[in-house]
PDB file of C-alpha atoms in Angstrom:
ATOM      1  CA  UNK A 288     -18.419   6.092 -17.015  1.00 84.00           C
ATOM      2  CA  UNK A 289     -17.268   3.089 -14.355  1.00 88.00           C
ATOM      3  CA  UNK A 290     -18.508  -0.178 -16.071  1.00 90.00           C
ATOM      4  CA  UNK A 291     -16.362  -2.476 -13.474  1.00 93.00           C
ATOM      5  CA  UNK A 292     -14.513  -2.047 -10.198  1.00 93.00           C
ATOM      6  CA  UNK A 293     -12.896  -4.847  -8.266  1.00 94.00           C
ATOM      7  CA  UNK A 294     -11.804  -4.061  -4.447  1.00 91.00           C
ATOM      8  CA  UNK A 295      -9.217  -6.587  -2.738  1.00 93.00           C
ATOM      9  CA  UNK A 296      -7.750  -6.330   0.868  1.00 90.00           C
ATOM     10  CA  UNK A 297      -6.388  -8.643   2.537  1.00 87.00           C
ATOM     11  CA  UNK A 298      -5.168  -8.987   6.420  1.00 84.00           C
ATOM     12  CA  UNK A 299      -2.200 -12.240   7.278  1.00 82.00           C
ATOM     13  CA  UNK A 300      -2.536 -12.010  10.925  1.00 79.00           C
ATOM     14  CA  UNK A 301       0.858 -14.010  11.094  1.00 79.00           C
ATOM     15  CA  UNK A 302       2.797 -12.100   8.590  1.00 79.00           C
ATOM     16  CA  UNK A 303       3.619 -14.864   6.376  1.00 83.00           C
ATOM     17  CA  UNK A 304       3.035 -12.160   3.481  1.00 85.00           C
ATOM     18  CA  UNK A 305       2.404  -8.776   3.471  1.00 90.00           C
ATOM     19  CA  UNK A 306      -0.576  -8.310   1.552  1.00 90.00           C
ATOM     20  CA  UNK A 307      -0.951  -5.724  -1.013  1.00 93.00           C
ATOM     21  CA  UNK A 308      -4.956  -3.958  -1.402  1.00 93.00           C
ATOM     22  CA  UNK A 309      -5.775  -3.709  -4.549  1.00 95.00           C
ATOM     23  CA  UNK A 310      -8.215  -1.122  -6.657  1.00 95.00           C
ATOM     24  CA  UNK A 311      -8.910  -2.266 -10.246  1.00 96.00           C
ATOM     25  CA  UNK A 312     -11.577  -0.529 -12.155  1.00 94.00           C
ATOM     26  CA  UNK A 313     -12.922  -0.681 -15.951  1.00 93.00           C
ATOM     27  CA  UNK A 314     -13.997   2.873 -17.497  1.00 90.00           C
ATOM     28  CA  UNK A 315     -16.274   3.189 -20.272  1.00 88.00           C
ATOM     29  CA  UNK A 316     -13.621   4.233 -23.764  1.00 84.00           C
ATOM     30  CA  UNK A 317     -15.740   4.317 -26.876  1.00 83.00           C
ATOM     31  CA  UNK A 318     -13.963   7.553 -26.901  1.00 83.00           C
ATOM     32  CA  UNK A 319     -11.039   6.284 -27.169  1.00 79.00           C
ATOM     33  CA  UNK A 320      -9.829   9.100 -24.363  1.00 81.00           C
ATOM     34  CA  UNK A 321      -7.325   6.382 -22.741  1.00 79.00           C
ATOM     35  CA  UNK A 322      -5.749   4.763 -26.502  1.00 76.00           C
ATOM     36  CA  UNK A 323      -2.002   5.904 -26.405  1.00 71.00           C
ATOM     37  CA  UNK A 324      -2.319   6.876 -30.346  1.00 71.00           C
ATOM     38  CA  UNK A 325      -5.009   9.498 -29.302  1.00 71.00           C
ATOM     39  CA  UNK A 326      -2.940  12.472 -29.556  1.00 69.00           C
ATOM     40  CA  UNK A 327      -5.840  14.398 -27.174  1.00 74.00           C
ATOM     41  CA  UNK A 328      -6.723  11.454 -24.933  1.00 71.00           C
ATOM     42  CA  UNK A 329      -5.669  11.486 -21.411  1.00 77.00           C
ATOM     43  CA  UNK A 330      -3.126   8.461 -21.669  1.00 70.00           C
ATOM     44  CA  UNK A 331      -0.417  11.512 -21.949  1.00 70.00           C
ATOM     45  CA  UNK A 332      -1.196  12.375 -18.655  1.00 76.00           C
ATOM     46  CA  UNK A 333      -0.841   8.862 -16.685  1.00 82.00           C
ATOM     47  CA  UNK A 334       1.717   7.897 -14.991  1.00 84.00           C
ATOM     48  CA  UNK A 335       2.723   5.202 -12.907  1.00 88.00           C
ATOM     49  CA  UNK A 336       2.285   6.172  -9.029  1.00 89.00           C
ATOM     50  CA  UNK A 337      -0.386   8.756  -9.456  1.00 91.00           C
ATOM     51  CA  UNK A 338      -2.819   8.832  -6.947  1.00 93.00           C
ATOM     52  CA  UNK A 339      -6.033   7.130  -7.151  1.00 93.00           C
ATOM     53  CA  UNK A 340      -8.370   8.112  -4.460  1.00 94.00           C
ATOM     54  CA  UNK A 341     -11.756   5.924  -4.993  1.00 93.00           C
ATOM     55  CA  UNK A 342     -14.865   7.318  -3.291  1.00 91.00           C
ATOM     56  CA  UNK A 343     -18.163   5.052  -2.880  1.00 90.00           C
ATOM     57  CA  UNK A 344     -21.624   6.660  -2.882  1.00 90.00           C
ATOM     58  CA  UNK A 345     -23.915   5.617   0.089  1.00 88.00           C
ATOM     59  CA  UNK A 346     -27.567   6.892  -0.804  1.00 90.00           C
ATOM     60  CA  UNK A 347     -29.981   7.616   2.058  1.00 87.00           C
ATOM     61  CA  UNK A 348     -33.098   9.729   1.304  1.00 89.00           C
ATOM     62  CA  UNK A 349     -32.614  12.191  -1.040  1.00 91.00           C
ATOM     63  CA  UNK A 350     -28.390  12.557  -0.096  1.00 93.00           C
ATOM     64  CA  UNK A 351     -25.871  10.980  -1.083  1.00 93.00           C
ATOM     65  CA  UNK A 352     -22.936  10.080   1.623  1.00 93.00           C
ATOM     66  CA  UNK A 353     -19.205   9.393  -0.355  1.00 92.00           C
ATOM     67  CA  UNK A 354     -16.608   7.483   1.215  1.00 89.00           C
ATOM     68  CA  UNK A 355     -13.480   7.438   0.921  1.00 90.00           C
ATOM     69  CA  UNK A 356     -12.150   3.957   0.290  1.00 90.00           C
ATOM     70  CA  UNK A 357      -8.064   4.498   0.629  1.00 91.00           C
ATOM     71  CA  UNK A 358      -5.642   5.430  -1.150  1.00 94.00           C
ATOM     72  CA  UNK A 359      -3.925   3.847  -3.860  1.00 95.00           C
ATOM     73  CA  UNK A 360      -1.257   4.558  -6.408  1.00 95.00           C
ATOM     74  CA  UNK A 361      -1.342   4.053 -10.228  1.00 94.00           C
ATOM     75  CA  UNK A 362       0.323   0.605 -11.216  1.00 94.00           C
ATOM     76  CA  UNK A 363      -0.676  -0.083 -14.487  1.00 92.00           C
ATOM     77  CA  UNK A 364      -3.292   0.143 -17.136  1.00 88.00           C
ATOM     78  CA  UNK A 365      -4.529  -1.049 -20.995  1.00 87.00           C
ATOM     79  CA  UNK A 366      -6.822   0.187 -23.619  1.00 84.00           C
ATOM     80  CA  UNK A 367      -9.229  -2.900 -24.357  1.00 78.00           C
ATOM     81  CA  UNK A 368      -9.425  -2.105 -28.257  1.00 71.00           C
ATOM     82  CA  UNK A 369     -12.003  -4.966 -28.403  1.00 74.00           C
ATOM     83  CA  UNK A 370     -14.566  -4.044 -25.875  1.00 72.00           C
ATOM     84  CA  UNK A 371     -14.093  -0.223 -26.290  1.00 87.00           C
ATOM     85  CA  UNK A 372     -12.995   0.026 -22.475  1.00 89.00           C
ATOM     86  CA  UNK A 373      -9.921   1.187 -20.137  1.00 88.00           C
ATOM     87  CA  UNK A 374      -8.354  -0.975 -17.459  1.00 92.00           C
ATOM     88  CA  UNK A 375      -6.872   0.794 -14.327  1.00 93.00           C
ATOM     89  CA  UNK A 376      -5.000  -1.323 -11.548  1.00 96.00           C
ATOM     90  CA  UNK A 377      -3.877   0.707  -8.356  1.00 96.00           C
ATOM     91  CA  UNK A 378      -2.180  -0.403  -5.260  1.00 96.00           C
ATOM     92  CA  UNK A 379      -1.900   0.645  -1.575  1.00 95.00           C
ATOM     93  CA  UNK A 380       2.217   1.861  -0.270  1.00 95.00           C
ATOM     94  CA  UNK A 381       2.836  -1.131   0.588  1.00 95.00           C
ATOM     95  CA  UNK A 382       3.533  -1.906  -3.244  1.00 95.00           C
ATOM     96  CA  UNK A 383       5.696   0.896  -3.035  1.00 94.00           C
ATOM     97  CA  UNK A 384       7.357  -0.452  -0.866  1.00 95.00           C
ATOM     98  CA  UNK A 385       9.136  -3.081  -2.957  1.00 93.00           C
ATOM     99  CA  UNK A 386      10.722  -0.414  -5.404  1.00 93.00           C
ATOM    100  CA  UNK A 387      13.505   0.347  -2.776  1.00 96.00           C
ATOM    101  CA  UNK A 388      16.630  -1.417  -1.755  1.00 95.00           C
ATOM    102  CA  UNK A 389      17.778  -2.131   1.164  1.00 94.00           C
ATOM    103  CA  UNK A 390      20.801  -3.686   2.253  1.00 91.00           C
ATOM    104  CA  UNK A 391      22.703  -3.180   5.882  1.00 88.00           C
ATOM    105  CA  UNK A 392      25.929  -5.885   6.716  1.00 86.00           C
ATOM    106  CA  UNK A 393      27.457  -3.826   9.312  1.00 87.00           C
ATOM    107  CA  UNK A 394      26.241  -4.776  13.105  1.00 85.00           C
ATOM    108  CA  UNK A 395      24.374  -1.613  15.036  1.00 86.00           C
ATOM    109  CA  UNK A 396      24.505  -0.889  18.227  1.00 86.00           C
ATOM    110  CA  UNK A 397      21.631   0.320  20.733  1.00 89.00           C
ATOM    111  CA  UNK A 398      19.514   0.074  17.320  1.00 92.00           C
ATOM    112  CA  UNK A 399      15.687  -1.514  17.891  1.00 95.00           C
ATOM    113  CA  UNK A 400      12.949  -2.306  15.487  1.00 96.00           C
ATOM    114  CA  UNK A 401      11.168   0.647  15.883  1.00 97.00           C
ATOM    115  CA  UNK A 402      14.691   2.172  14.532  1.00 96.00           C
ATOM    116  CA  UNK A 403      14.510   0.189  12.089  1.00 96.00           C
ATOM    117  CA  UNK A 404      11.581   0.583  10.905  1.00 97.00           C
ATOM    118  CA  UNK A 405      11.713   4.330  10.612  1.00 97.00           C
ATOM    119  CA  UNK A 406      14.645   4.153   8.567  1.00 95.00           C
ATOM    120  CA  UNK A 407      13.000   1.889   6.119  1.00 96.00           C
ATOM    121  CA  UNK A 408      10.001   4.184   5.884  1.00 97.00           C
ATOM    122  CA  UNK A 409      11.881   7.097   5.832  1.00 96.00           C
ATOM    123  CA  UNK A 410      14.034   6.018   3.198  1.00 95.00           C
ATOM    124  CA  UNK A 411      10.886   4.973   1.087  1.00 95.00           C
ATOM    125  CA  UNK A 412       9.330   8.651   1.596  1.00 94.00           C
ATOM    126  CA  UNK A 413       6.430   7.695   3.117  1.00 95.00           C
ATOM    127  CA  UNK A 414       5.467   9.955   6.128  1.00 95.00           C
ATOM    128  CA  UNK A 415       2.284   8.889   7.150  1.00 96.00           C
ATOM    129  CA  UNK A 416       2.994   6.021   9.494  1.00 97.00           C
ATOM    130  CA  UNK A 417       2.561   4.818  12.927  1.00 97.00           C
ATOM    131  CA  UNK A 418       4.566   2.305  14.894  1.00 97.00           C
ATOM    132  CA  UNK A 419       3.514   0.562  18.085  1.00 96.00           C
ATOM    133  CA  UNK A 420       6.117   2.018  20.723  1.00 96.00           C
ATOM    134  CA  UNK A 421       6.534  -1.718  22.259  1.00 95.00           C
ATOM    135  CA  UNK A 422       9.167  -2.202  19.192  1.00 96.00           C
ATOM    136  CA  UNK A 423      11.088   0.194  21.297  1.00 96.00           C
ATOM    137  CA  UNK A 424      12.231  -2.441  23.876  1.00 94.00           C
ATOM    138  CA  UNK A 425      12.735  -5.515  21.340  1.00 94.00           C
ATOM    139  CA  UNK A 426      16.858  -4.781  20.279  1.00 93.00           C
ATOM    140  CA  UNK A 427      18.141  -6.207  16.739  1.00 92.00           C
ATOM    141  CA  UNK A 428      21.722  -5.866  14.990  1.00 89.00           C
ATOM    142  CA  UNK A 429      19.908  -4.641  11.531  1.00 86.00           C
ATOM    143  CA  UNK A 430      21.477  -6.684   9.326  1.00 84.00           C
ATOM    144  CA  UNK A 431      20.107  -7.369   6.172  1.00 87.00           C
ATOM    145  CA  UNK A 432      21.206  -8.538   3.014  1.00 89.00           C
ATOM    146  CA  UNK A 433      19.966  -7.156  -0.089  1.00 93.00           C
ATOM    147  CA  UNK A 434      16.380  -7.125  -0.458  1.00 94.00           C
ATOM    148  CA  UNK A 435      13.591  -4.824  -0.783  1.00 95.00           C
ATOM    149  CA  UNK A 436      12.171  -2.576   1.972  1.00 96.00           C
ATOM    150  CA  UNK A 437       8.618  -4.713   1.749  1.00 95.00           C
ATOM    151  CA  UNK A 438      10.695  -7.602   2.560  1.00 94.00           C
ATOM    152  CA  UNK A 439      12.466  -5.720   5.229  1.00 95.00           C
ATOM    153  CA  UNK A 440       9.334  -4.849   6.518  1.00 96.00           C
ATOM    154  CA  UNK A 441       7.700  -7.685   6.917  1.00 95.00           C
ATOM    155  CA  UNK A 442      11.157  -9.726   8.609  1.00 93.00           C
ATOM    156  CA  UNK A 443      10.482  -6.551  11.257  1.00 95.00           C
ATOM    157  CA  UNK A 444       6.889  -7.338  11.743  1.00 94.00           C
ATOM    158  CA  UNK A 445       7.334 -11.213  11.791  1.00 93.00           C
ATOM    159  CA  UNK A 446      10.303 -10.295  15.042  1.00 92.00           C
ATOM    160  CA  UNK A 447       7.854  -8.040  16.341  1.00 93.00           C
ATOM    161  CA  UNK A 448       5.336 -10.151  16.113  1.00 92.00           C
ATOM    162  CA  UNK A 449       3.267  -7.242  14.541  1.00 92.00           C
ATOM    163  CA  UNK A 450       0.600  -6.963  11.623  1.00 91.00           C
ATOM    164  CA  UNK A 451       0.669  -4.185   8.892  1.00 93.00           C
ATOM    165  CA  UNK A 452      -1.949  -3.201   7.565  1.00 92.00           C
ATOM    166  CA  UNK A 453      -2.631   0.484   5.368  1.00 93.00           C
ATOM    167  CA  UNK A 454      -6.406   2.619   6.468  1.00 93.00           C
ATOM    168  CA  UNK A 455      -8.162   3.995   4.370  1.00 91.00           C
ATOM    169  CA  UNK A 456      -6.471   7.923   5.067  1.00 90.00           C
ATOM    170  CA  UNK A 457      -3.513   5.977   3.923  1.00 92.00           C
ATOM    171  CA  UNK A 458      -1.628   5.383   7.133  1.00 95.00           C
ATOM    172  CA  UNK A 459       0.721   2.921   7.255  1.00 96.00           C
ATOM    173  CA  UNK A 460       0.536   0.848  10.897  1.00 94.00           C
ATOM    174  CA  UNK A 461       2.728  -1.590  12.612  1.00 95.00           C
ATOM    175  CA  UNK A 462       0.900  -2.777  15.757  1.00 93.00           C
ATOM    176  CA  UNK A 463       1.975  -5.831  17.634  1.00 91.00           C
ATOM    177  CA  UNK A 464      -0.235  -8.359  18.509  1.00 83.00           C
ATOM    178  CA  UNK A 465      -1.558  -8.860  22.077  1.00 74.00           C
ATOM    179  CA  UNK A 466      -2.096 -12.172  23.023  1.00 63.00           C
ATOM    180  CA  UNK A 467      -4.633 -11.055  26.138  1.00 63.00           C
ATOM    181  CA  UNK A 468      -7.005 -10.420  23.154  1.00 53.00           C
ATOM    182  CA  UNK A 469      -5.935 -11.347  19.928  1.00 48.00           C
ATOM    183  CA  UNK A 470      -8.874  -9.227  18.125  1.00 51.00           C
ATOM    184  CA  UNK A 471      -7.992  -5.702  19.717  1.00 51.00           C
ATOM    185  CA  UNK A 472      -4.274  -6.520  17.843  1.00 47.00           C
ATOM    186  CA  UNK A 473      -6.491  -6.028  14.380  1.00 48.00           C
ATOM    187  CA  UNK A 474      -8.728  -3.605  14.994  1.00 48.00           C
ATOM    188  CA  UNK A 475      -8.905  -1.041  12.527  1.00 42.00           C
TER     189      UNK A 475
END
């Protein structure tokens, strides 16, 4: 019943934002199965943050190959009364990201980026992560005023000079840059 699907990811190499990928996709709802006065329809069971895990069929032959495409969390969706249809938007963690708080205006001691930066994740829940080790050896005092741990996140990789960037098994990566060959800093 998919009538529509846009896919957006984006990639700042210098960190100037911290791009957010983006699954939005348009279901068939002549139905009505997504109105919120259906009292059977499945808008009951929606909620904001539920996972979204888009597949994509690659036909060879006779088979049919799926791929995953990421992972994404609910964000937001309409009934189009009009055109009969249902509007999903889902985002990547790093949305999630935003939700929390940070704040830190006491000076640390023998505290790095890589510190840092586990804290932040850990105190957003998200588990599935991977940090390049060189943040390790680059030393910061860890204050911050309030602001949200996307924010945070992206002062970290801008000191690291790192990129950020979510796969598609939803794994959240910091990896700093190398400047012997810029391209094996990206590669995903």
């Amino acid at each position: 019943n998919l009538i529509k699907m846009d896919y957006v990811e984006e990639m700042d190499i210098i960190t100037k934002n911290l791009p957010i990928a983006e699954f939005k996709f348009t279901v068939d709802n002549v139905n009505k199965d997504f109105n919120i006065l259906n009292p059977d329809g499945f808008h009951k069971a929606l909620q904001e943050r539920q996972v979204v895990v888009p597949e994509i069929g690659v036909v060879s032959g006779v088979s049919t190959e799926y791929i995953q495409l990421g992972k994404y969390y609910l964000k937001e969706w309409v009934s189009d009364e009009g055109s009969l249809t249902a509007t999903f938007t889902a985002r990547n963690i790093i949305d999630l990201l935003s939700s929390y708080d940070y704040e830190n205006l006491e000076e640390k001691s023998d505290y790095t980026l890589y510190d840092m930066t586990v804290e932040i994740l850990n105190l957003c829940g998200v588990t599935n992560y991977e940090i390049d080790e060189a943040l390790k050896n680059i030393q910061t005092k860890g204050l911050v005023k309030k602001t949200n741990c996307r924010n945070v996140l992206q002062m970290i990789a801008v000191a690291g000079m790192c990129n950020v960037f979510v796969t598609r098994d939803d794994k959240l990566i910091l990896k700093q840059l190398s400047f012997e060959n810029p391209v094996d800093a990206i590669d995903m």
